PDB file of C-alpha atoms in Angstrom:
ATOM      1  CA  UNK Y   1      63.327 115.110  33.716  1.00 68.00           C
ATOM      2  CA  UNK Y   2      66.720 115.639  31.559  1.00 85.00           C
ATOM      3  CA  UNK Y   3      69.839 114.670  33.010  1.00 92.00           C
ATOM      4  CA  UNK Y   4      72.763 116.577  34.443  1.00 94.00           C
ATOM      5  CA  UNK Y   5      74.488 115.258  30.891  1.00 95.00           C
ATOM      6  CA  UNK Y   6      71.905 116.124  28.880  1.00 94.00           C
ATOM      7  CA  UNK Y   7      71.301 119.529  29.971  1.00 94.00           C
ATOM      8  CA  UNK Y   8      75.204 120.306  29.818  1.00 96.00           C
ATOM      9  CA  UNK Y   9      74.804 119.500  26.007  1.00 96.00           C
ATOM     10  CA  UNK Y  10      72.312 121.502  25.510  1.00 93.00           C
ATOM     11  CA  UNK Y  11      73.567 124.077  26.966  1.00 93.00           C
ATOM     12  CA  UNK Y  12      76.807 123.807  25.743  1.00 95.00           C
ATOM     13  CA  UNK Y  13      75.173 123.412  21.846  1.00 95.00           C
ATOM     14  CA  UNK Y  14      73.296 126.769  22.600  1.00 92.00           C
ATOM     15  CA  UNK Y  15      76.678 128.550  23.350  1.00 93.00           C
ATOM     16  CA  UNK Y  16      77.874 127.459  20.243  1.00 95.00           C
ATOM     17  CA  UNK Y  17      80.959 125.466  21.942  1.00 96.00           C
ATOM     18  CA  UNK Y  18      82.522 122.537  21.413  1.00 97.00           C
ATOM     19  CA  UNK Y  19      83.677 119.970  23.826  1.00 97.00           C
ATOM     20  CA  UNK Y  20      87.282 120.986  23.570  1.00 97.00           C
ATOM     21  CA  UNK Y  21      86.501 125.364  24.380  1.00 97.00           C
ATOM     22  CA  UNK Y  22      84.061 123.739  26.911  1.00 97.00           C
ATOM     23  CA  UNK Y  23      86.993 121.927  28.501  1.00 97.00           C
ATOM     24  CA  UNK Y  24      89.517 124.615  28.062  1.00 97.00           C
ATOM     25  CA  UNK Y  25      87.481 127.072  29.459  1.00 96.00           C
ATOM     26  CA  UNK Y  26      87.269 124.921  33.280  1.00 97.00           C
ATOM     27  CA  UNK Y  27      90.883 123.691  32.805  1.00 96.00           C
ATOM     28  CA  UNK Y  28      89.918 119.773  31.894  1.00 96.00           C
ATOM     29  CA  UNK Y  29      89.907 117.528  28.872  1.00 95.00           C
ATOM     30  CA  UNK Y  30      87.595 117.155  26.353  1.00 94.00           C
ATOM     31  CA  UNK Y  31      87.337 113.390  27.422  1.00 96.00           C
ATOM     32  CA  UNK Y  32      85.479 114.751  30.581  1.00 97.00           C
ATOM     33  CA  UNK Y  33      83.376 116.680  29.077  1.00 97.00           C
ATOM     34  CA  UNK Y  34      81.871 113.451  26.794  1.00 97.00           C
ATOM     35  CA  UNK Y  35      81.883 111.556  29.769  1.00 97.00           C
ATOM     36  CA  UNK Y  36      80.020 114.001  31.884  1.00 97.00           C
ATOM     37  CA  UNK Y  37      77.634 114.805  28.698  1.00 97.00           C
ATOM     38  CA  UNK Y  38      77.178 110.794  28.485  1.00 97.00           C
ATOM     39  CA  UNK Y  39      76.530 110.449  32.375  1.00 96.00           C
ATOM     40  CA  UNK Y  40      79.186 108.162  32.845  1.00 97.00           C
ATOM     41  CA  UNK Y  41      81.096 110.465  35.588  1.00 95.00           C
ATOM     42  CA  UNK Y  42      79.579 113.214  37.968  1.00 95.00           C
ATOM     43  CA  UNK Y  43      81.338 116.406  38.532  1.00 96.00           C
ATOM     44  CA  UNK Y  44      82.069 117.711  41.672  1.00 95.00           C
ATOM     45  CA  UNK Y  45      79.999 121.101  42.701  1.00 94.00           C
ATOM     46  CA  UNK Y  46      83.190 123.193  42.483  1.00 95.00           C
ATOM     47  CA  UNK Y  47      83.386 121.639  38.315  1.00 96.00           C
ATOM     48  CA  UNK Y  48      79.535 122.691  37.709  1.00 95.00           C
ATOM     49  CA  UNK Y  49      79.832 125.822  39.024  1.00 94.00           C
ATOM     50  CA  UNK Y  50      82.719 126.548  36.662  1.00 96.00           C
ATOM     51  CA  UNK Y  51      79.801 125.011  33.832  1.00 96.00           C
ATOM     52  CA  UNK Y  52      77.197 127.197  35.036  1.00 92.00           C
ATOM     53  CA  UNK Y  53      79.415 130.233  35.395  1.00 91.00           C
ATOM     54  CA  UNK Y  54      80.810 129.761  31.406  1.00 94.00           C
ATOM     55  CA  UNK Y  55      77.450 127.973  29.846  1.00 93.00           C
ATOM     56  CA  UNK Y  56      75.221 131.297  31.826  1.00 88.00           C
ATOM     57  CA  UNK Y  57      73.271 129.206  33.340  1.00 88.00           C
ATOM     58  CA  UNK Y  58      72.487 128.018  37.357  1.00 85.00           C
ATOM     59  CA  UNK Y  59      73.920 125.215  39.021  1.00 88.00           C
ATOM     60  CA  UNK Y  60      70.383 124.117  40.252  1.00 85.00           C
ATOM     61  CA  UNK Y  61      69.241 123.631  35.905  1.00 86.00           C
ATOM     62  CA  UNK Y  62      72.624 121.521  35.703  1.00 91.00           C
ATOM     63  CA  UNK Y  63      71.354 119.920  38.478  1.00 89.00           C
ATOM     64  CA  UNK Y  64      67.793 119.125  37.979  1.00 84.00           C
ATOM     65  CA  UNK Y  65      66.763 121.291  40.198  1.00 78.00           C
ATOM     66  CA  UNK Y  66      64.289 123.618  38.167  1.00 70.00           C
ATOM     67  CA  UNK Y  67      63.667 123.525  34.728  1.00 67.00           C
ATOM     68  CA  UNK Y  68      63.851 127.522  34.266  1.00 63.00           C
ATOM     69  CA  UNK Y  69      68.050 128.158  33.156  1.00 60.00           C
ATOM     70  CA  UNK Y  70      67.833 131.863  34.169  1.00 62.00           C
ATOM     71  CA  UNK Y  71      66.225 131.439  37.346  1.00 56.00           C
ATOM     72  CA  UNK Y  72      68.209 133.646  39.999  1.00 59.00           C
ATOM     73  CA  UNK Y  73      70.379 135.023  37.768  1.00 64.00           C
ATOM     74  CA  UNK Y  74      68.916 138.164  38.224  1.00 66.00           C
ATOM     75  CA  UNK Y  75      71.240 139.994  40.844  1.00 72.00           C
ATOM     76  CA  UNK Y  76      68.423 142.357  42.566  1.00 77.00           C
ATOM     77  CA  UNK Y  77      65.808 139.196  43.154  1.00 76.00           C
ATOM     78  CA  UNK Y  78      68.674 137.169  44.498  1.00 73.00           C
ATOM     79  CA  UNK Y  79      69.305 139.366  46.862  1.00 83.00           C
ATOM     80  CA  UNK Y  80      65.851 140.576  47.930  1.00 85.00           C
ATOM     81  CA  UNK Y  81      65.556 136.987  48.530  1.00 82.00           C
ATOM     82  CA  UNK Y  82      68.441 136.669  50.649  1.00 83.00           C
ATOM     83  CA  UNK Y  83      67.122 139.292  52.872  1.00 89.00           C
ATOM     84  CA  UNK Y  84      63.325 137.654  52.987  1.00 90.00           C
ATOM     85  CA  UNK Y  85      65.397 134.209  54.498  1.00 89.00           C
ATOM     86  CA  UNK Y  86      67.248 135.916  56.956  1.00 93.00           C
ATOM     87  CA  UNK Y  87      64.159 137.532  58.572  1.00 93.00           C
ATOM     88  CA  UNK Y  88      62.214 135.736  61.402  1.00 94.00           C
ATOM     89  CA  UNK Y  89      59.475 133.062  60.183  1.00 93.00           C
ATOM     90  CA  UNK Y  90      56.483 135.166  61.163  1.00 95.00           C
ATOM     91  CA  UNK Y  91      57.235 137.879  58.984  1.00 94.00           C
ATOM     92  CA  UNK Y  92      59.196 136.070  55.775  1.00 93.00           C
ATOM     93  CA  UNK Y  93      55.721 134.331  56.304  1.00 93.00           C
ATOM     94  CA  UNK Y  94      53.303 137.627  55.894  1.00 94.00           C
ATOM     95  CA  UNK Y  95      55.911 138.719  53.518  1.00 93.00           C
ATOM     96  CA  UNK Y  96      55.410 135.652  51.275  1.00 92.00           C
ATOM     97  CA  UNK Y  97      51.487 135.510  51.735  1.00 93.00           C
ATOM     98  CA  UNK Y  98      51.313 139.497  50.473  1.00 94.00           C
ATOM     99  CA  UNK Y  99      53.782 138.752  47.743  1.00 91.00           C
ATOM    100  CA  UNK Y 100      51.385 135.532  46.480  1.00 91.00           C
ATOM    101  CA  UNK Y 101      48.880 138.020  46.526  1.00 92.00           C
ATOM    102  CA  UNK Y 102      50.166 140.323  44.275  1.00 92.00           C
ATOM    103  CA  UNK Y 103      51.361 137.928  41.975  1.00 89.00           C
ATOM    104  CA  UNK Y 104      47.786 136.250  41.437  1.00 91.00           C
ATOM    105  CA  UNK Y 105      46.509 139.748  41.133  1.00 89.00           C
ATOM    106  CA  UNK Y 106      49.098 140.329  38.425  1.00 89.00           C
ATOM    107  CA  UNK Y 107      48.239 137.072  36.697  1.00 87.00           C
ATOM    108  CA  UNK Y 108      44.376 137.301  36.745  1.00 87.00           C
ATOM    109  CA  UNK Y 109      44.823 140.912  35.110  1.00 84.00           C
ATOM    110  CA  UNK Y 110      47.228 138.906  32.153  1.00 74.00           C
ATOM    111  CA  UNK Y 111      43.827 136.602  31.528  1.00 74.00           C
ATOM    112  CA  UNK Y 112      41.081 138.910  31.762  1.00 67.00           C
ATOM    113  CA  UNK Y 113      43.049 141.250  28.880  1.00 57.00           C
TER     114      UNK Y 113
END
């Protein structure tokens, strides 16, 4: 698995921004950015949000947390999800076994085309 550093260069290479515009853009030095990119310091959760938010990506790829950079961006899924956890185990459960349904439905139909 990539590191935090690694996957802020990357992401900051595909934005096409240096280490300085990085750095402007979150209100720190270029110095940090290296370091961070080098994994010789760790940001604090309030500095990778500000990375996430400017490189348009998620705190949880920064983090290692999934390997998919859009994942949740999407405003309407976010939310829907939202809703599913606040609702009482029993039914985020039935609502999670039909959904798992219809997604392997879904993907069988992709292989048998």
């Amino acid at each position: 698995m990539a590191s935090f550093g690694s996957k802020l260069k990357e992401c900051r290479s595909e934005k096409g921004l240096s280490q300085t515009e990085l750095a402007k853009q979150i209100d720190t030095y270029h110095s940090i950015i290296g370091k961070y990119e080098r994994d010789e310091v760790k940001p604090t959760i309030d500095v990778v949000k500000k990375l996430a938010n400017v490189l348009d990506t998620t705190v949880g790829y920064l983090l290692g947390e999934t390997e998919e950079r859009e994942l949740l961006k999407d405003p309407s899924m976010l939310r829907r999800l939202n809703d599913i956890a606040k609702f009482p185990d029993k039914d985020k459960d039935c609502i999670l076994y039909t959904l798992d349904a219809m997604i392997n439905n879904v993907k069988l139909k992709g292989l048998n085309v």
